[in-house]
Amino acid sequence: MRARIVGACGVLAAGVLAATLRAQPPAFDLVIRNARIVDGTGSPWYRGDIALRGDTIARIAPKIDAAAARVIDARGHVVSPGFIDLHTHARRGIFEVPTADNYVRQGVTTLIEGPDGSSPLPLKPFLERVAATRITPNFAMFVGQGSIRDQVIGSVNRKATPEEIEKMRGLVRQGMLDGAFGLSSGLFYVPGTFTPTAEVIELAKVAGAMGGIYISHMRDEAAGVLESVRETIEIGEKGGLPTQVTHHKIIGKTNWGKSADTLRLIDEARARGVDATIDQYPYTASSTSIQAALMPAWALEGGRQEVLKRLKEAARRAEIKKETARIIMEERGGGDPQNVQLARCDWDHSLDGKRLGDVTKGRGLAVTLDNAADTALWIVEQGGCQGIFHAISEDDLQRILKHPATMIGSDGEVPIFGTANPHPRSYGTFVRVLGRYVRDMKTISLEDAVRKMSAFPAQRIGLADRGVLREGLQADIAIFDPATIRDTATFEKPHSYAEGVDYVIVNGQVAFEGGTMTAARPGRVLYGPSTAR
Ligand SMILES: [Zn+2]
């Protein structure tokens, strides 16, 4: 362009050239200097500068002196790819808080929704709504097997007919065409729990043929966890697609230690060529609804009205209560009603954060197992609550975290700051791994942790243009101080942001700096491998 102007205007050449040079935009929009680059691949960190142009990483070199519209001095802090969270419930909150501060402040730049078998149907209008809501992080979806089954068969305990299976396969296909990265299941939940393995495989085949993966909240994470890992592997193997155990954990004291066996199953599957992987959040408590966690699945068939009817029949109620007491003792209850915490009760927010034992006492009852079970059923009758369940061991958590096929996923949501008592994983998952498990306990290395949060999840769902710091890739970047990064959210005070993150860049734009979110909302909807456009 410049040469043409100079050539065309002979005598004016010198003056025009000078003016043109002055008007030239700087070579780069942003240069990050003095970086300790952890590139996402797991390779050891190295020193360098990173230059961005638009939404792209334009150059990485030991030193970049070219002019830039903006320079960030990383002061020797870590510069890594932005984190990719493969398991979020971000549709809880993303429209109220489109900046998703709780995630972005941790360095998370991509949220993936639709886990546990639950997604909006159809996906297309939902994704259009996300795209129209200027959000800060990128956003992607799985399509949910439970939602599909619910739409075709309802919340009933029976096998699908061949016609229904065809219909469900059609909905998986549509989900993939609409932009999903794969099929999720929640075989623990209603109606996923009513699904025979063979039926899931038929649906998984459709997702697999279209380049998707299978990701599962397994049927049982307690006494039956080994059988459930076998099932997850079988679905990947027979469905012909990568398969992932999501938020892998071992629930209930009597089952602690079984992660040694579940990981062996994953290793054996991988050794024979099954692409089986894991994700995990770094907490010893889980979170789901009180009814799903503490009531037997058979008692939940048919929806809320059926559940309430069952609870009114004395004999059935006694039967359910007995099973709920057992679950409190051996599974999600962690062996003590005080290990069950209420996270959010929409019918009485004064209960948010309280323990089941204390709520039982508050009803004028002695804190026996039987009375705690009765209180749990009473809670369901009042309208149900989201709960937090302290029933996971630190040993299992660390064993799973160290496994090379484990990546990090929060299982969190986008909370409205200060509202209810959510699981702290929404605010702390990624920085807790980097603070507690990398720096303080040295469970895994910094490079391995970053790999589990960036390149690995990107590769898992086929995001070839993100997750690694490399020239030509999309500029999703986190800059943080490895000496101070930490989670501050606790089970008692969950509404507390991450510390130690200096900058977060999404698609080349600075979304977080100096402790505050910027006005930029650069997030994009990311579409899966078979999206029809
Ligand atoms: Zn789940």
Short mmCIF file of C-alpha atoms and ligand atoms in Angstrom, two decimals:
data_model
loop_
_atom_site.label_atom_id
_atom_site.label_comp_id
_atom_site.label_asym_id
_atom_site.label_seq_id
_atom_site.Cartn_x
_atom_site.Cartn_y
_atom_site.Cartn_z
CA MET A 1 0.00 0.00 0.00
CA ARG A 2 2.72 2.44 1.05
CA ALA A 3 4.96 1.57 -1.89
CA ARG A 4 2.13 2.27 -4.31
CA ILE A 5 1.55 5.75 -2.87
CA VAL A 6 5.24 6.56 -3.01
CA GLY A 7 5.56 5.33 -6.57
CA ALA A 8 2.50 7.21 -7.80
CA CYS A 9 3.44 10.61 -6.38
CA GLY A 10 7.11 10.95 -7.32
CA VAL A 11 7.94 14.42 -6.05
CA LEU A 12 5.90 14.22 -2.88
CA ALA A 13 7.42 10.87 -1.97
CA ALA A 14 9.57 11.91 0.97
CA GLY A 15 6.88 13.92 2.78
CA VAL A 16 4.12 11.39 2.16
CA LEU A 17 6.35 8.56 3.33
CA ALA A 18 7.07 10.31 6.62
CA ALA A 19 3.40 11.07 7.19
CA THR A 20 2.40 7.54 6.24
CA LEU A 21 4.94 6.09 8.65
CA ARG A 22 3.59 8.23 11.44
CA ALA A 23 0.04 7.12 10.62
CA GLN A 24 0.98 3.45 10.48
CA PRO A 25 -0.66 1.59 13.32
CA PRO A 26 1.80 -0.09 15.71
CA ALA A 27 2.89 -3.56 14.68
CA PHE A 28 0.94 -5.13 17.54
CA ASP A 29 -2.14 -4.30 19.58
CA LEU A 30 -0.70 -5.69 22.76
CA VAL A 31 2.67 -7.01 23.84
CA ILE A 32 3.13 -8.91 27.10
CA ARG A 33 6.72 -8.57 28.26
CA ASN A 34 8.77 -10.43 30.88
CA ALA A 35 6.51 -13.46 30.89
CA ARG A 36 7.18 -16.77 32.49
CA ILE A 37 5.41 -18.68 29.73
CA VAL A 38 3.58 -21.87 30.73
CA ASP A 39 2.30 -22.75 27.29
CA GLY A 40 -0.36 -25.33 28.21
CA THR A 41 1.34 -28.35 26.69
CA GLY A 42 2.97 -29.42 29.95
CA SER A 43 6.43 -28.34 28.80
CA PRO A 44 8.57 -26.53 31.40
CA TRP A 45 8.06 -22.76 31.57
CA TYR A 46 10.32 -20.43 29.60
CA ARG A 47 10.91 -16.68 29.50
CA GLY A 48 9.60 -14.64 26.62
CA ASP A 49 7.36 -11.92 25.22
CA ILE A 50 4.00 -12.47 23.56
CA ALA A 51 2.51 -10.13 20.96
CA LEU A 52 -1.16 -10.00 20.00
CA ARG A 53 -2.80 -8.59 16.91
CA GLY A 54 -6.58 -8.46 17.03
CA ASP A 55 -7.85 -11.68 18.57
CA THR A 56 -4.75 -13.67 17.65
CA ILE A 57 -1.36 -14.51 19.14
CA ALA A 58 0.84 -12.94 16.46
CA ARG A 59 4.30 -13.60 17.82
CA ILE A 60 6.13 -15.29 20.69
CA ALA A 61 9.85 -14.59 21.04
CA PRO A 62 12.54 -14.14 23.71
CA LYS A 63 12.24 -10.37 23.16
CA ILE A 64 9.73 -8.30 21.17
CA ASP A 65 10.68 -4.63 20.85
CA ALA A 66 8.27 -3.66 18.05
CA ALA A 67 5.83 -0.86 18.75
CA ALA A 68 2.57 -1.88 20.36
CA ALA A 69 -0.62 0.01 21.15
CA ARG A 70 -0.33 -1.35 24.64
CA VAL A 71 2.37 -3.08 26.67
CA ILE A 72 1.75 -5.18 29.76
CA ASP A 73 4.76 -5.91 31.91
CA ALA A 74 4.10 -9.38 33.35
CA ARG A 75 6.92 -8.77 35.89
CA GLY A 76 8.04 -12.37 35.71
CA HIS A 77 4.60 -13.69 36.58
CA VAL A 78 3.14 -16.71 34.82
CA VAL A 79 1.46 -16.21 31.45
CA SER A 80 -0.66 -19.20 30.46
CA PRO A 81 -3.54 -20.00 28.14
CA GLY A 82 -6.92 -18.97 29.54
CA PHE A 83 -8.56 -21.87 31.33
CA ILE A 84 -11.22 -24.01 29.67
CA ASP A 85 -13.90 -25.39 31.97
CA LEU A 86 -15.45 -28.51 30.50
CA HIS A 87 -18.17 -28.90 33.12
CA THR A 88 -20.22 -25.85 34.05
CA HIS A 89 -23.83 -25.06 34.83
CA ALA A 90 -23.24 -21.50 33.67
CA ARG A 91 -26.74 -21.10 32.30
CA ARG A 92 -27.62 -20.69 35.95
CA GLY A 93 -26.64 -17.05 36.08
CA ILE A 94 -24.97 -16.16 32.78
CA PHE A 95 -27.90 -14.00 31.66
CA GLU A 96 -28.00 -12.19 35.03
CA VAL A 97 -24.20 -11.84 35.25
CA PRO A 98 -22.94 -11.92 31.64
CA THR A 99 -19.42 -11.03 32.78
CA ALA A 100 -19.23 -14.32 34.77
CA ASP A 101 -16.87 -12.58 37.21
CA ASN A 102 -16.50 -15.66 39.40
CA TYR A 103 -14.92 -17.56 36.51
CA VAL A 104 -13.03 -14.83 34.66
CA ARG A 105 -11.33 -13.66 37.87
CA GLN A 106 -9.81 -17.16 38.11
CA GLY A 107 -8.40 -16.96 34.58
CA VAL A 108 -11.20 -18.98 32.98
CA THR A 109 -11.88 -17.87 29.40
CA THR A 110 -14.16 -20.63 28.08
CA LEU A 111 -17.22 -22.17 29.75
CA ILE A 112 -18.80 -25.38 28.50
CA GLU A 113 -22.42 -26.00 29.42
CA GLY A 114 -24.90 -28.85 29.06
CA PRO A 115 -23.32 -31.38 31.44
CA ASP A 116 -24.95 -34.14 33.51
CA GLY A 117 -27.39 -35.02 30.72
CA SER A 118 -29.10 -31.66 31.00
CA SER A 119 -29.24 -29.08 28.23
CA PRO A 120 -31.80 -26.74 26.71
CA LEU A 121 -33.59 -28.24 23.70
CA PRO A 122 -33.29 -27.23 20.98
CA LEU A 123 -29.81 -25.77 21.38
CA LYS A 124 -29.95 -23.29 18.52
CA PRO A 125 -32.21 -20.61 20.03
CA PHE A 126 -30.41 -20.93 23.34
CA LEU A 127 -27.02 -20.37 21.73
CA GLU A 128 -28.44 -17.43 19.76
CA ARG A 129 -29.60 -15.92 23.03
CA VAL A 130 -26.12 -16.38 24.54
CA ALA A 131 -24.54 -14.81 21.45
CA ALA A 132 -26.92 -11.85 21.69
CA THR A 133 -26.08 -11.37 25.40
CA ARG A 134 -22.62 -9.84 25.22
CA ILE A 135 -20.77 -12.12 27.62
CA THR A 136 -17.16 -12.04 28.77
CA PRO A 137 -15.94 -15.65 28.46
CA ASN A 138 -16.42 -17.91 25.46
CA PHE A 139 -19.31 -20.34 25.69
CA ALA A 140 -19.90 -23.83 24.27
CA MET A 141 -22.38 -26.68 24.75
CA PHE A 142 -23.00 -30.37 25.07
CA VAL A 143 -26.43 -31.78 24.30
CA GLY A 144 -27.99 -33.69 27.20
CA GLN A 145 -29.20 -37.31 27.05
CA GLY A 146 -31.50 -36.77 30.04
CA SER A 147 -33.19 -33.76 28.46
CA ILE A 148 -33.65 -35.71 25.23
CA ARG A 149 -35.13 -38.72 27.02
CA ASP A 150 -37.38 -36.49 29.06
CA GLN A 151 -38.72 -34.85 25.90
CA VAL A 152 -39.36 -38.14 24.09
CA ILE A 153 -40.43 -40.51 26.91
CA GLY A 154 -40.89 -38.41 30.03
CA SER A 155 -39.69 -39.07 33.53
CA VAL A 156 -40.68 -42.75 33.63
CA ASN A 157 -38.84 -45.96 34.43
CA ARG A 158 -39.08 -48.07 31.30
CA LYS A 159 -37.13 -49.05 28.23
CA ALA A 160 -37.48 -46.96 25.09
CA THR A 161 -39.17 -48.47 22.04
CA PRO A 162 -37.18 -48.68 18.79
CA GLU A 163 -39.22 -45.72 17.45
CA GLU A 164 -38.40 -43.66 20.53
CA ILE A 165 -34.71 -44.52 20.19
CA GLU A 166 -34.82 -43.28 16.60
CA LYS A 167 -36.47 -40.07 17.76
CA MET A 168 -33.81 -39.58 20.43
CA ARG A 169 -31.03 -40.26 17.93
CA GLY A 170 -32.59 -37.56 15.77
CA LEU A 171 -32.43 -35.10 18.65
CA VAL A 172 -28.75 -35.92 19.28
CA ARG A 173 -28.12 -35.31 15.57
CA GLN A 174 -29.98 -31.99 15.78
CA GLY A 175 -27.99 -31.00 18.86
CA MET A 176 -24.73 -31.67 17.04
CA LEU A 177 -25.94 -29.72 14.00
CA ASP A 178 -26.89 -26.86 16.31
CA GLY A 179 -23.34 -26.69 17.66
CA ALA A 180 -22.82 -29.22 20.46
CA PHE A 181 -19.38 -30.67 21.12
CA GLY A 182 -20.83 -34.01 22.17
CA LEU A 183 -23.37 -35.85 24.27
CA SER A 184 -23.56 -35.60 28.05
CA SER A 185 -25.40 -37.94 30.37
CA GLY A 186 -26.43 -37.88 34.01
CA LEU A 187 -27.26 -41.53 34.64
CA PHE A 188 -27.47 -40.80 38.37
CA TYR A 189 -30.40 -38.45 37.86
CA VAL A 190 -33.99 -38.88 36.78
CA PRO A 191 -34.58 -39.69 33.94
CA GLY A 192 -31.03 -40.74 33.03
CA THR A 193 -31.12 -43.39 35.75
CA PHE A 194 -33.94 -45.20 33.89
CA THR A 195 -31.78 -45.58 30.76
CA PRO A 196 -30.25 -48.98 29.94
CA THR A 197 -26.60 -48.86 28.84
CA ALA A 198 -27.46 -50.12 25.36
CA GLU A 199 -29.78 -47.17 24.80
CA VAL A 200 -27.06 -44.67 25.75
CA ILE A 201 -24.71 -46.43 23.33
CA GLU A 202 -27.21 -45.97 20.47
CA LEU A 203 -27.27 -42.22 21.14
CA ALA A 204 -23.51 -42.02 21.68
CA LYS A 205 -22.94 -43.54 18.23
CA VAL A 206 -24.67 -40.54 16.64
CA ALA A 207 -22.55 -38.02 18.55
CA GLY A 208 -19.40 -40.02 17.80
CA ALA A 209 -20.05 -40.21 14.07
CA MET A 210 -20.37 -36.43 14.08
CA GLY A 211 -17.06 -35.84 15.87
CA GLY A 212 -18.45 -35.43 19.37
CA ILE A 213 -17.39 -36.89 22.71
CA TYR A 214 -19.38 -38.56 25.48
CA ILE A 215 -19.17 -37.12 28.99
CA SER A 216 -21.00 -38.66 31.93
CA HIS A 217 -22.07 -37.95 35.45
CA MET A 218 -22.06 -41.65 36.19
CA ARG A 219 -24.89 -43.80 37.47
CA ASP A 220 -23.23 -44.31 40.84
CA GLU A 221 -20.28 -42.52 42.46
CA ALA A 222 -20.57 -44.44 45.73
CA ALA A 223 -20.82 -48.22 46.30
CA GLY A 224 -21.29 -48.90 42.57
CA VAL A 225 -18.54 -46.59 41.33
CA LEU A 226 -16.41 -49.34 39.76
CA GLU A 227 -19.36 -50.71 37.81
CA SER A 228 -20.16 -47.16 36.70
CA VAL A 229 -16.65 -46.51 35.41
CA ARG A 230 -16.89 -49.81 33.51
CA GLU A 231 -20.17 -48.64 32.01
CA THR A 232 -18.71 -45.27 30.99
CA ILE A 233 -15.81 -47.04 29.29
CA GLU A 234 -18.18 -49.48 27.56
CA ILE A 235 -20.26 -46.62 26.17
CA GLY A 236 -17.13 -45.04 24.69
CA GLU A 237 -15.89 -48.35 23.35
CA LYS A 238 -19.15 -49.50 21.76
CA GLY A 239 -20.29 -46.00 20.83
CA GLY A 240 -17.01 -45.40 19.00
CA LEU A 241 -16.16 -42.05 20.63
CA PRO A 242 -13.98 -40.51 23.33
CA THR A 243 -15.55 -41.00 26.75
CA GLN A 244 -15.10 -38.98 29.93
CA VAL A 245 -15.90 -39.60 33.59
CA THR A 246 -16.93 -36.15 34.73
CA HIS A 247 -16.29 -34.69 38.22
CA HIS A 248 -14.73 -37.99 39.24
CA LYS A 249 -15.01 -38.60 42.98
CA ILE A 250 -15.61 -41.41 45.45
CA ILE A 251 -18.62 -40.72 47.66
CA GLY A 252 -19.11 -42.19 51.13
CA LYS A 253 -16.59 -43.30 53.76
CA THR A 254 -17.22 -46.99 53.14
CA ASN A 255 -16.07 -46.47 49.53
CA TRP A 256 -13.00 -44.32 50.13
CA GLY A 257 -9.88 -45.66 48.47
CA LYS A 258 -11.70 -47.06 45.45
CA SER A 259 -10.10 -44.43 43.20
CA ALA A 260 -7.07 -46.73 42.99
CA ASP A 261 -9.32 -49.21 41.19
CA THR A 262 -11.26 -46.70 39.08
CA LEU A 263 -7.99 -45.23 37.79
CA ARG A 264 -6.70 -48.72 37.02
CA LEU A 265 -9.83 -49.30 34.91
CA ILE A 266 -9.16 -46.06 33.02
CA ASP A 267 -5.51 -47.08 32.46
CA GLU A 268 -6.52 -50.52 31.21
CA ALA A 269 -9.09 -49.02 28.84
CA ARG A 270 -6.56 -46.56 27.46
CA ALA A 271 -3.99 -49.34 27.06
CA ARG A 272 -6.38 -51.20 24.76
CA GLY A 273 -7.16 -48.07 22.76
CA VAL A 274 -10.29 -46.65 24.39
CA ASP A 275 -9.96 -42.85 24.62
CA ALA A 276 -11.19 -42.56 28.21
CA THR A 277 -10.46 -39.47 30.31
CA ILE A 278 -11.52 -37.78 33.55
CA ASP A 279 -12.29 -34.36 34.95
CA GLN A 280 -12.42 -33.29 38.57
CA TYR A 281 -12.97 -30.36 40.93
CA PRO A 282 -10.61 -29.96 43.91
CA TYR A 283 -13.03 -30.16 46.85
CA THR A 284 -14.02 -32.88 49.31
CA ALA A 285 -17.71 -31.98 49.08
CA SER A 286 -20.12 -32.33 46.18
CA SER A 287 -23.28 -30.39 45.38
CA THR A 288 -26.63 -31.28 43.88
CA SER A 289 -30.26 -31.18 44.98
CA ILE A 290 -31.28 -32.70 48.33
CA GLN A 291 -33.84 -34.91 46.61
CA ALA A 292 -31.43 -36.29 43.99
CA ALA A 293 -28.70 -36.85 46.57
CA LEU A 294 -30.63 -38.25 49.51
CA MET A 295 -33.67 -39.99 48.02
CA PRO A 296 -33.63 -43.28 46.11
CA ALA A 297 -34.16 -42.84 42.35
CA TRP A 298 -37.30 -44.99 42.32
CA ALA A 299 -38.97 -42.53 44.67
CA LEU A 300 -38.41 -39.70 42.19
CA GLU A 301 -40.12 -41.25 39.17
CA GLY A 302 -42.84 -39.25 37.46
CA GLY A 303 -42.01 -35.76 38.65
CA ARG A 304 -42.76 -33.66 41.72
CA GLN A 305 -46.49 -34.38 42.10
CA GLU A 306 -45.82 -38.14 42.08
CA VAL A 307 -43.03 -37.68 44.63
CA LEU A 308 -45.32 -35.72 46.97
CA LYS A 309 -48.04 -38.34 46.62
CA ARG A 310 -45.57 -41.09 47.54
CA LEU A 311 -44.40 -39.16 50.60
CA LYS A 312 -48.03 -38.93 51.83
CA GLU A 313 -48.52 -42.71 51.87
CA ALA A 314 -47.24 -43.83 55.29
CA ALA A 315 -45.81 -47.16 54.18
CA ARG A 316 -43.97 -45.74 51.17
CA ARG A 317 -42.72 -42.82 53.21
CA ALA A 318 -41.25 -45.20 55.76
CA GLU A 319 -39.58 -47.15 52.99
CA ILE A 320 -38.11 -43.97 51.47
CA LYS A 321 -37.03 -42.67 54.87
CA LYS A 322 -35.15 -45.88 55.62
CA GLU A 323 -33.25 -45.57 52.35
CA THR A 324 -32.58 -41.85 52.95
CA ALA A 325 -31.14 -42.68 56.38
CA ARG A 326 -28.87 -45.27 54.76
CA ILE A 327 -27.72 -42.73 52.16
CA ILE A 328 -26.94 -40.20 54.91
CA MET A 329 -24.95 -42.87 56.75
CA GLU A 330 -23.10 -44.55 53.86
CA GLU A 331 -23.15 -42.23 50.85
CA ARG A 332 -23.73 -38.51 50.22
CA GLY A 333 -24.49 -37.78 53.85
CA GLY A 334 -20.91 -38.50 54.83
CA GLY A 335 -21.98 -40.51 57.88
CA ASP A 336 -23.38 -37.52 59.81
CA PRO A 337 -26.33 -35.16 59.22
CA GLN A 338 -23.93 -32.26 59.91
CA ASN A 339 -22.06 -33.23 56.74
CA VAL A 340 -25.12 -32.24 54.71
CA GLN A 341 -25.31 -28.48 54.14
CA LEU A 342 -28.15 -26.56 52.51
CA ALA A 343 -26.89 -24.35 49.69
CA ARG A 344 -30.05 -22.70 48.42
CA CYS A 345 -33.66 -23.04 49.52
CA ASP A 346 -35.88 -20.85 47.38
CA TRP A 347 -38.83 -21.22 49.76
CA ASP A 348 -36.82 -20.10 52.82
CA HIS A 349 -33.47 -18.44 52.25
CA SER A 350 -32.81 -18.28 56.00
CA LEU A 351 -31.89 -21.98 55.67
CA ASP A 352 -29.15 -21.30 53.10
CA GLY A 353 -25.83 -22.48 54.53
CA LYS A 354 -27.34 -24.41 57.47
CA ARG A 355 -26.46 -28.02 58.27
CA LEU A 356 -29.06 -30.79 58.19
CA GLY A 357 -28.45 -31.65 61.85
CA ASP A 358 -29.14 -28.04 62.88
CA VAL A 359 -32.25 -27.85 60.72
CA THR A 360 -33.47 -31.06 62.37
CA LYS A 361 -32.89 -29.49 65.79
CA GLY A 362 -34.70 -26.36 64.60
CA ARG A 363 -37.79 -28.47 63.96
CA GLY A 364 -37.75 -29.50 67.62
CA LEU A 365 -36.38 -32.98 66.93
CA ALA A 366 -33.43 -34.80 68.45
CA VAL A 367 -30.62 -35.19 65.90
CA THR A 368 -30.94 -38.90 65.23
CA LEU A 369 -30.36 -40.48 61.84
CA ASP A 370 -34.06 -41.21 61.58
CA ASN A 371 -35.07 -37.62 62.35
CA ALA A 372 -32.46 -36.22 59.97
CA ALA A 373 -33.88 -38.42 57.21
CA ASP A 374 -37.35 -37.17 58.07
CA THR A 375 -36.11 -33.58 57.86
CA ALA A 376 -34.61 -34.27 54.44
CA LEU A 377 -38.01 -35.51 53.23
CA TRP A 378 -39.70 -32.52 54.87
CA ILE A 379 -37.33 -30.24 52.92
CA VAL A 380 -38.31 -31.98 49.69
CA GLU A 381 -41.99 -31.49 50.56
CA GLN A 382 -41.47 -27.77 51.23
CA GLY A 383 -39.99 -27.29 47.76
CA GLY A 384 -36.53 -28.86 47.91
CA CYS A 385 -33.11 -27.26 48.23
CA GLN A 386 -29.74 -27.37 46.57
CA GLY A 387 -27.34 -29.13 48.96
CA ILE A 388 -23.63 -29.52 49.67
CA PHE A 389 -22.42 -32.96 50.77
CA HIS A 390 -19.15 -33.40 52.64
CA ALA A 391 -18.39 -37.04 51.84
CA ILE A 392 -15.19 -37.24 49.77
CA SER A 393 -11.69 -38.06 51.03
CA GLU A 394 -8.61 -35.95 50.43
CA ASP A 395 -6.63 -39.09 49.48
CA ASP A 396 -8.97 -39.99 46.64
CA LEU A 397 -9.07 -36.37 45.51
CA GLN A 398 -5.27 -36.19 45.25
CA ARG A 399 -4.89 -39.59 43.65
CA ILE A 400 -7.35 -38.60 40.93
CA LEU A 401 -5.75 -35.17 40.49
CA LYS A 402 -2.31 -36.71 39.89
CA HIS A 403 -3.56 -38.99 37.13
CA PRO A 404 -2.33 -37.84 33.71
CA ALA A 405 -5.79 -38.35 32.14
CA THR A 406 -7.50 -36.02 34.64
CA MET A 407 -8.36 -32.45 33.70
CA ILE A 408 -9.97 -29.73 35.82
CA GLY A 409 -13.67 -28.83 35.58
CA SER A 410 -15.60 -26.80 38.14
CA ASP A 411 -19.15 -28.20 37.99
CA GLY A 412 -19.96 -24.64 39.05
CA GLU A 413 -22.41 -21.96 37.99
CA VAL A 414 -22.46 -18.18 37.66
CA PRO A 415 -23.64 -17.06 41.10
CA ILE A 416 -25.20 -13.71 41.77
CA PHE A 417 -22.68 -12.28 44.21
CA GLY A 418 -23.99 -12.56 47.76
CA THR A 419 -27.07 -14.62 46.91
CA ALA A 420 -27.63 -18.08 48.50
CA ASN A 421 -24.79 -20.29 49.71
CA PRO A 422 -23.39 -22.01 46.62
CA HIS A 423 -20.57 -24.54 46.56
CA PRO A 424 -17.28 -22.55 46.56
CA ARG A 425 -16.13 -24.42 43.43
CA SER A 426 -17.82 -21.73 41.33
CA TYR A 427 -15.41 -19.12 42.69
CA GLY A 428 -12.33 -21.16 43.41
CA THR A 429 -11.78 -24.36 41.41
CA PHE A 430 -8.93 -23.29 39.14
CA VAL A 431 -7.04 -21.05 41.55
CA ARG A 432 -7.42 -23.65 44.31
CA VAL A 433 -5.57 -26.17 42.16
CA LEU A 434 -2.82 -23.59 41.45
CA GLY A 435 -2.58 -22.37 45.05
CA ARG A 436 -3.32 -25.31 47.31
CA TYR A 437 -2.34 -28.29 45.16
CA VAL A 438 0.54 -26.84 43.13
CA ARG A 439 2.24 -24.31 45.40
CA ASP A 440 1.29 -25.35 48.94
CA MET A 441 1.02 -29.14 48.77
CA LYS A 442 3.08 -29.80 45.62
CA THR A 443 0.65 -32.51 44.56
CA ILE A 444 1.22 -31.70 40.87
CA SER A 445 3.54 -29.32 39.01
CA LEU A 446 2.52 -25.90 37.75
CA GLU A 447 2.96 -26.96 34.14
CA ASP A 448 0.85 -30.07 34.64
CA ALA A 449 -1.90 -28.10 36.36
CA VAL A 450 -2.06 -25.58 33.52
CA ARG A 451 -2.13 -28.43 31.00
CA LYS A 452 -5.12 -29.92 32.83
CA MET A 453 -6.91 -26.56 32.51
CA SER A 454 -6.04 -25.57 28.94
CA ALA A 455 -4.44 -27.73 26.25
CA PHE A 456 -5.98 -30.94 27.56
CA PRO A 457 -9.63 -29.85 27.67
CA ALA A 458 -9.16 -27.99 24.34
CA GLN A 459 -7.78 -31.11 22.68
CA ARG A 460 -10.51 -33.22 24.28
CA ILE A 461 -13.32 -31.39 22.49
CA GLY A 462 -11.34 -30.54 19.37
CA LEU A 463 -10.78 -26.82 19.97
CA ALA A 464 -7.65 -26.75 17.85
CA ASP A 465 -7.29 -22.97 17.95
CA ARG A 466 -7.26 -22.48 21.74
CA GLY A 467 -5.71 -23.90 24.89
CA VAL A 468 -2.04 -23.42 23.94
CA LEU A 469 0.15 -20.31 23.73
CA ARG A 470 1.38 -20.54 20.17
CA GLU A 471 1.54 -18.16 17.22
CA GLY A 472 -1.62 -18.13 15.14
CA LEU A 473 -3.92 -19.34 17.91
CA GLN A 474 -6.73 -17.34 19.54
CA ALA A 475 -5.50 -15.01 22.26
CA ASP A 476 -7.17 -16.34 25.43
CA ILE A 477 -4.62 -15.66 28.15
CA ALA A 478 -4.29 -15.61 31.93
CA ILE A 479 -1.51 -13.78 33.78
CA PHE A 480 -1.05 -14.64 37.43
CA ASP A 481 1.38 -14.62 40.32
CA PRO A 482 2.15 -18.24 41.29
CA ALA A 483 3.28 -17.06 44.73
CA THR A 484 -0.04 -15.47 45.68
CA ILE A 485 -2.72 -17.15 43.58
CA ARG A 486 -5.35 -18.72 45.80
CA ASP A 487 -9.02 -19.41 46.37
CA THR A 488 -10.76 -17.47 49.13
CA ALA A 489 -14.26 -18.93 48.82
CA THR A 490 -15.18 -21.34 51.61
CA PHE A 491 -18.20 -23.50 52.38
CA GLU A 492 -19.18 -20.94 55.04
CA LYS A 493 -18.43 -17.82 52.96
CA PRO A 494 -18.56 -18.86 49.32
CA HIS A 495 -19.04 -15.42 47.76
CA SER A 496 -15.38 -14.49 47.62
CA TYR A 497 -13.29 -13.96 44.50
CA ALA A 498 -9.98 -15.55 43.54
CA GLU A 499 -6.74 -13.75 44.39
CA GLY A 500 -3.43 -13.57 42.54
CA VAL A 501 -4.70 -13.19 38.97
CA ASP A 502 -3.31 -10.01 37.33
CA TYR A 503 -4.90 -10.01 33.87
CA VAL A 504 -7.33 -12.11 31.86
CA ILE A 505 -7.49 -11.69 28.10
CA VAL A 506 -10.31 -13.14 25.99
CA ASN A 507 -10.07 -13.09 22.18
CA GLY A 508 -7.28 -10.52 22.41
CA GLN A 509 -9.16 -8.10 24.67
CA VAL A 510 -8.33 -7.44 28.30
CA ALA A 511 -11.39 -8.54 30.29
CA PHE A 512 -9.92 -8.29 33.80
CA GLU A 513 -7.11 -6.16 35.21
CA GLY A 514 -6.20 -4.28 38.35
CA GLY A 515 -8.69 -6.30 40.35
CA THR A 516 -11.72 -5.28 38.28
CA MET A 517 -13.65 -6.46 35.27
CA THR A 518 -13.25 -4.18 32.24
CA ALA A 519 -16.05 -2.98 29.97
CA ALA A 520 -14.95 -5.44 27.28
CA ARG A 521 -17.23 -8.40 26.75
CA PRO A 522 -15.28 -10.30 24.13
CA GLY A 523 -16.75 -13.79 24.65
CA ARG A 524 -17.97 -15.78 21.69
CA VAL A 525 -20.16 -18.80 21.24
CA LEU A 526 -17.92 -21.65 20.09
CA TYR A 527 -19.54 -24.20 17.79
CA GLY A 528 -18.86 -27.91 17.65
CA PRO A 529 -17.40 -30.06 14.88
CA SER A 530 -20.63 -30.78 12.96
CA THR A 531 -22.37 -27.42 13.20
CA ALA A 532 -24.60 -26.68 10.22
CA ARG A 533 -24.14 -23.10 9.05
ZN ZN B 1 -22.83 -33.78 37.78
#
